[in-house]
Amino acid sequence: MPAPRRIKTAYNARTKSGHTLKKKIRDAERLLSRPSLPADKKVETERALAAWKLELQDATKSRIEHKMDQKYRMVKFFERKKIQRELSRVRKKAAACEGKVPKDLKDSIHTQEVLLNYTLHYPKGEVYISVLKDLGENVEGAKRREEIKKDISRRMKKGTLGAPTEDDDEEMEEAEQPAPTTKAKGDKPRAPGKKNRWGEKPGKSEAETIENDDFFEF
């Protein structure tokens, strides 16, 4: 049987690009180390080397951003869902007001909008700092979180937020749904909590575990 073909992804492409650029840089540096290299060839190689180094920086940055996105996407997804529910609640409360909406309610709506945009426009490539979790004694984390929130609020007022860095909610919602299972012939339904034929108890899905974790308590 032939070996399975590797599926080319954007991440694989970035990794391959990084390896290719590193090889080009090494080859160029070896070439430049030759004393007999003609002047015109030296200038040409130096220019190419500078360009490849810049490309490598971009490729490295892209790889780090992709890694961070994959690592924290589930956390941001569930935080965003909780914030959206709270935002919907306060907006309904404001809509039910007769006459002028109280200032504290307007402030509450703005706060939730900032929190929502925090999850949508979090700086790429940075370790994600939860916008809902109590950071305790993590002074640096709390400071950085406030900086990002203030920046988000400022950009909201100016209308310069731009495109969100998170746009995969539909994909995440599909992943949250349990995968369909096929029932073998002769299998009987088990009582809740009962072990299966391999002695395993049914467990919660990753999505259920994460959403019910205290980490996400609002």
mmCIF file of C-alpha atoms in Angstrom:
data_model
loop_
_atom_site.group_PDB
_atom_site.id
_atom_site.type_symbol
_atom_site.label_atom_id
_atom_site.label_comp_id
_atom_site.label_asym_id
_atom_site.label_seq_id
_atom_site.Cartn_x
_atom_site.Cartn_y
_atom_site.Cartn_z
ATOM 1 C CA MET A 1 0.000 0.000 0.000
ATOM 2 C CA PRO A 2 1.461 3.395 -0.942
ATOM 3 C CA ALA A 3 2.327 5.794 1.862
ATOM 4 C CA PRO A 4 -0.367 8.401 2.582
ATOM 5 C CA ARG A 5 0.224 11.669 0.780
ATOM 6 C CA ARG A 6 0.894 14.642 3.053
ATOM 7 C CA ILE A 7 -1.851 17.218 2.788
ATOM 8 C CA LYS A 8 -0.391 20.624 2.052
ATOM 9 C CA THR A 9 -1.644 23.247 4.481
ATOM 10 C CA ALA A 10 -0.855 26.917 4.946
ATOM 11 C CA TYR A 11 1.239 26.000 7.989
ATOM 12 C CA ASN A 12 3.205 23.382 6.022
ATOM 13 C CA ALA A 13 3.773 25.945 3.281
ATOM 14 C CA ARG A 14 5.118 28.468 5.796
ATOM 15 C CA THR A 15 7.418 25.853 7.332
ATOM 16 C CA LYS A 16 8.712 24.800 3.929
ATOM 17 C CA SER A 17 9.212 28.435 2.970
ATOM 18 C CA GLY A 18 11.241 29.017 6.141
ATOM 19 C CA HIS A 19 13.506 26.033 5.454
ATOM 20 C CA THR A 20 14.011 27.138 1.850
ATOM 21 C CA LEU A 21 14.909 30.671 2.884
ATOM 22 C CA LYS A 22 17.372 29.454 5.510
ATOM 23 C CA LYS A 23 19.105 27.331 2.896
ATOM 24 C CA LYS A 24 19.294 30.282 0.499
ATOM 25 C CA ILE A 25 20.751 32.463 3.256
ATOM 26 C CA ARG A 26 23.394 29.870 4.143
ATOM 27 C CA ASP A 27 24.346 29.430 0.493
ATOM 28 C CA ALA A 28 24.597 33.194 -0.004
ATOM 29 C CA GLU A 29 26.754 33.635 3.099
ATOM 30 C CA ARG A 30 29.087 30.869 1.938
ATOM 31 C CA LEU A 31 29.323 32.494 -1.470
ATOM 32 C CA LEU A 32 30.143 35.877 0.051
ATOM 33 C CA SER A 33 32.935 34.325 2.108
ATOM 34 C CA ARG A 34 34.888 33.566 -1.067
ATOM 35 C CA PRO A 35 37.747 36.065 -1.518
ATOM 36 C CA SER A 36 37.711 35.583 -5.293
ATOM 37 C CA LEU A 37 34.045 36.547 -5.708
ATOM 38 C CA PRO A 38 33.682 39.246 -8.409
ATOM 39 C CA ALA A 39 32.488 42.656 -7.208
ATOM 40 C CA ASP A 40 29.298 42.666 -9.283
ATOM 41 C CA LYS A 41 28.406 39.163 -8.088
ATOM 42 C CA LYS A 42 29.096 40.208 -4.505
ATOM 43 C CA VAL A 43 26.729 43.193 -4.724
ATOM 44 C CA GLU A 44 24.022 41.054 -6.307
ATOM 45 C CA THR A 45 24.365 38.364 -3.629
ATOM 46 C CA GLU A 46 24.346 40.898 -0.786
ATOM 47 C CA ARG A 47 21.095 42.396 -2.067
ATOM 48 C CA ALA A 48 19.514 38.969 -2.393
ATOM 49 C CA LEU A 49 20.733 38.023 1.090
ATOM 50 C CA ALA A 50 19.160 41.123 2.646
ATOM 51 C CA ALA A 51 15.854 40.402 0.895
ATOM 52 C CA TRP A 52 15.840 36.752 1.998
ATOM 53 C CA LYS A 53 16.510 37.732 5.609
ATOM 54 C CA LEU A 54 13.487 40.040 5.554
ATOM 55 C CA GLU A 55 11.372 37.274 4.027
ATOM 56 C CA LEU A 56 12.536 34.894 6.745
ATOM 57 C CA GLN A 57 11.492 37.376 9.436
ATOM 58 C CA ASP A 58 8.022 37.587 7.885
ATOM 59 C CA ALA A 59 7.767 33.796 7.603
ATOM 60 C CA THR A 60 8.828 33.358 11.240
ATOM 61 C CA LYS A 61 6.297 35.942 12.391
ATOM 62 C CA SER A 62 3.551 34.249 10.383
ATOM 63 C CA ARG A 63 4.439 30.852 11.857
ATOM 64 C CA ILE A 64 4.303 32.193 15.425
ATOM 65 C CA GLU A 65 0.958 33.905 14.780
ATOM 66 C CA HIS A 66 -0.482 30.685 13.380
ATOM 67 C CA LYS A 67 0.780 28.702 16.367
ATOM 68 C CA MET A 68 -0.762 31.143 18.852
ATOM 69 C CA ASP A 69 -4.045 31.202 16.954
ATOM 70 C CA GLN A 70 -4.336 27.423 17.042
ATOM 71 C CA LYS A 71 -3.368 27.238 20.714
ATOM 72 C CA TYR A 72 -5.891 29.772 22.047
ATOM 73 C CA ARG A 73 -8.730 29.679 19.530
ATOM 74 C CA MET A 74 -10.959 27.474 21.722
ATOM 75 C CA VAL A 75 -10.405 29.675 24.782
ATOM 76 C CA LYS A 76 -11.290 32.815 22.846
ATOM 77 C CA PHE A 77 -14.289 31.114 21.282
ATOM 78 C CA PHE A 78 -15.923 30.222 24.603
ATOM 79 C CA GLU A 79 -15.089 33.569 26.165
ATOM 80 C CA ARG A 80 -16.667 35.258 23.171
ATOM 81 C CA LYS A 81 -19.832 33.180 23.557
ATOM 82 C CA LYS A 82 -20.197 34.133 27.221
ATOM 83 C CA ILE A 83 -19.642 37.813 26.451
ATOM 84 C CA GLN A 84 -22.156 37.723 23.607
ATOM 85 C CA ARG A 85 -24.796 36.309 25.941
ATOM 86 C CA GLU A 86 -24.168 39.034 28.514
ATOM 87 C CA LEU A 87 -24.142 41.726 25.829
ATOM 88 C CA SER A 88 -27.443 40.464 24.478
ATOM 89 C CA ARG A 89 -28.910 40.586 27.984
ATOM 90 C CA VAL A 90 -27.915 44.203 28.683
ATOM 91 C CA ARG A 91 -29.011 45.333 25.224
ATOM 92 C CA LYS A 92 -32.452 43.830 25.795
ATOM 93 C CA LYS A 93 -32.587 45.559 29.152
ATOM 94 C CA ALA A 94 -31.726 48.872 27.492
ATOM 95 C CA ALA A 95 -34.330 48.320 24.781
ATOM 96 C CA ALA A 96 -36.971 47.760 27.440
ATOM 97 C CA CYS A 97 -36.267 51.126 29.057
ATOM 98 C CA GLU A 98 -38.913 53.763 28.560
ATOM 99 C CA GLY A 99 -37.386 57.052 27.575
ATOM 100 C CA LYS A 100 -33.690 57.727 28.133
ATOM 101 C CA VAL A 101 -31.379 54.770 28.748
ATOM 102 C CA PRO A 102 -29.543 55.133 32.092
ATOM 103 C CA LYS A 103 -25.834 55.950 31.881
ATOM 104 C CA ASP A 104 -24.793 52.893 33.876
ATOM 105 C CA LEU A 105 -26.587 50.676 31.363
ATOM 106 C CA LYS A 106 -24.885 52.436 28.451
ATOM 107 C CA ASP A 107 -21.545 51.958 30.190
ATOM 108 C CA SER A 108 -22.321 48.286 30.705
ATOM 109 C CA ILE A 109 -23.082 47.850 27.003
ATOM 110 C CA HIS A 110 -19.844 49.595 26.060
ATOM 111 C CA THR A 111 -17.871 47.429 28.486
ATOM 112 C CA GLN A 112 -19.260 44.229 26.981
ATOM 113 C CA GLU A 113 -18.569 45.498 23.462
ATOM 114 C CA VAL A 114 -14.962 46.170 24.437
ATOM 115 C CA LEU A 115 -14.644 42.676 25.908
ATOM 116 C CA LEU A 116 -16.133 41.154 22.771
ATOM 117 C CA ASN A 117 -13.765 43.065 20.517
ATOM 118 C CA TYR A 118 -10.902 42.056 22.802
ATOM 119 C CA THR A 119 -11.471 38.436 21.777
ATOM 120 C CA LEU A 120 -11.965 39.401 18.131
ATOM 121 C CA HIS A 121 -9.030 41.791 17.736
ATOM 122 C CA TYR A 122 -6.457 40.397 20.145
ATOM 123 C CA PRO A 123 -2.895 41.146 18.946
ATOM 124 C CA LYS A 124 -1.603 38.384 16.712
ATOM 125 C CA GLY A 125 1.397 36.409 17.885
ATOM 126 C CA GLU A 126 0.897 37.188 21.580
ATOM 127 C CA VAL A 127 0.095 34.703 24.319
ATOM 128 C CA TYR A 128 -3.627 35.144 24.938
ATOM 129 C CA ILE A 129 -4.544 36.718 28.282
ATOM 130 C CA SER A 130 -8.075 35.786 29.300
ATOM 131 C CA VAL A 131 -10.414 38.759 29.409
ATOM 132 C CA LEU A 132 -12.719 37.015 31.906
ATOM 133 C CA LYS A 133 -10.409 35.136 34.237
ATOM 134 C CA ASP A 134 -9.219 36.635 37.520
ATOM 135 C CA LEU A 135 -5.465 36.919 37.020
ATOM 136 C CA GLY A 136 -4.739 37.045 40.733
ATOM 137 C CA GLU A 137 -1.143 38.099 41.363
ATOM 138 C CA ASN A 138 -0.218 38.183 37.689
ATOM 139 C CA VAL A 139 0.482 41.920 37.674
ATOM 140 C CA GLU A 140 2.151 41.966 34.268
ATOM 141 C CA GLY A 141 -0.706 40.027 32.694
ATOM 142 C CA ALA A 142 -3.314 42.336 34.231
ATOM 143 C CA LYS A 143 -1.377 45.381 33.056
ATOM 144 C CA ARG A 144 -1.104 44.085 29.499
ATOM 145 C CA ARG A 145 -4.789 43.155 29.454
ATOM 146 C CA GLU A 146 -5.787 46.690 30.461
ATOM 147 C CA GLU A 147 -3.503 48.136 27.785
ATOM 148 C CA ILE A 148 -5.180 46.019 25.117
ATOM 149 C CA LYS A 149 -8.670 46.892 26.375
ATOM 150 C CA LYS A 150 -7.873 50.613 26.355
ATOM 151 C CA ASP A 151 -6.462 50.328 22.850
ATOM 152 C CA ILE A 152 -9.578 48.444 21.707
ATOM 153 C CA SER A 153 -11.847 51.098 23.250
ATOM 154 C CA ARG A 154 -9.860 53.905 21.620
ATOM 155 C CA ARG A 155 -9.989 52.249 18.203
ATOM 156 C CA MET A 156 -13.717 51.604 18.602
ATOM 157 C CA LYS A 157 -14.336 55.320 19.158
ATOM 158 C CA LYS A 158 -12.199 56.203 16.140
ATOM 159 C CA GLY A 159 -13.701 53.450 14.003
ATOM 160 C CA THR A 160 -10.282 51.982 13.203
ATOM 161 C CA LEU A 161 -10.635 48.430 14.527
ATOM 162 C CA GLY A 162 -10.354 46.915 11.076
ATOM 163 C CA ALA A 163 -10.972 43.268 10.268
ATOM 164 C CA PRO A 164 -11.148 40.898 13.247
ATOM 165 C CA THR A 165 -8.294 38.480 13.849
ATOM 166 C CA GLU A 166 -10.878 35.827 14.794
ATOM 167 C CA ASP A 167 -13.460 34.820 12.187
ATOM 168 C CA ASP A 168 -13.935 31.101 12.656
ATOM 169 C CA ASP A 169 -16.979 30.912 14.954
ATOM 170 C CA GLU A 170 -18.966 28.794 12.497
ATOM 171 C CA GLU A 171 -16.098 26.340 12.216
ATOM 172 C CA MET A 172 -15.727 26.219 15.992
ATOM 173 C CA GLU A 173 -19.453 25.669 16.493
ATOM 174 C CA GLU A 174 -19.299 22.718 14.114
ATOM 175 C CA ALA A 175 -16.341 21.325 16.043
ATOM 176 C CA GLU A 176 -18.302 21.747 19.266
ATOM 177 C CA GLN A 177 -21.020 19.380 18.059
ATOM 178 C CA PRO A 178 -20.438 15.710 18.969
ATOM 179 C CA ALA A 179 -19.410 13.530 16.069
ATOM 180 C CA PRO A 180 -22.045 11.036 14.890
ATOM 181 C CA THR A 181 -21.454 7.511 16.115
ATOM 182 C CA THR A 182 -22.272 4.268 14.370
ATOM 183 C CA LYS A 183 -23.944 1.574 16.395
ATOM 184 C CA ALA A 184 -22.667 -1.924 15.881
ATOM 185 C CA LYS A 185 -25.194 -4.659 15.271
ATOM 186 C CA GLY A 186 -26.335 -6.243 18.490
ATOM 187 C CA ASP A 187 -25.141 -3.370 20.710
ATOM 188 C CA LYS A 188 -27.531 -2.430 23.476
ATOM 189 C CA PRO A 189 -27.918 1.055 24.925
ATOM 190 C CA ARG A 190 -25.962 1.503 28.154
ATOM 191 C CA ALA A 191 -27.252 3.136 31.279
ATOM 192 C CA PRO A 192 -25.720 6.574 32.032
ATOM 193 C CA GLY A 193 -22.271 6.204 33.579
ATOM 194 C CA LYS A 194 -22.053 2.491 32.819
ATOM 195 C CA LYS A 195 -18.739 1.189 31.498
ATOM 196 C CA ASN A 196 -18.486 -0.015 27.926
ATOM 197 C CA ARG A 197 -17.075 -3.350 26.772
ATOM 198 C CA TRP A 198 -13.525 -2.029 27.194
ATOM 199 C CA GLY A 199 -14.115 -0.955 30.785
ATOM 200 C CA GLU A 200 -14.257 2.764 29.916
ATOM 201 C CA LYS A 201 -16.800 5.219 31.234
ATOM 202 C CA PRO A 202 -18.292 7.728 28.808
ATOM 203 C CA GLY A 203 -16.661 11.128 29.204
ATOM 204 C CA LYS A 204 -17.490 14.670 28.223
ATOM 205 C CA SER A 205 -16.402 16.149 24.953
ATOM 206 C CA GLU A 206 -13.542 18.641 24.922
ATOM 207 C CA ALA A 207 -15.986 21.431 24.168
ATOM 208 C CA GLU A 208 -18.191 20.567 27.167
ATOM 209 C CA THR A 209 -15.186 20.299 29.453
ATOM 210 C CA ILE A 210 -13.822 23.678 28.432
ATOM 211 C CA GLU A 211 -17.132 25.533 28.563
ATOM 212 C CA ASN A 212 -17.980 24.201 32.021
ATOM 213 C CA ASP A 213 -14.534 24.924 33.427
ATOM 214 C CA ASP A 214 -14.299 27.584 36.157
ATOM 215 C CA PHE A 215 -11.772 29.324 33.939
ATOM 216 C CA PHE A 216 -14.669 30.648 31.892
ATOM 217 C CA GLU A 217 -16.943 31.743 34.716
ATOM 218 C CA PHE A 218 -18.174 35.256 34.046
#
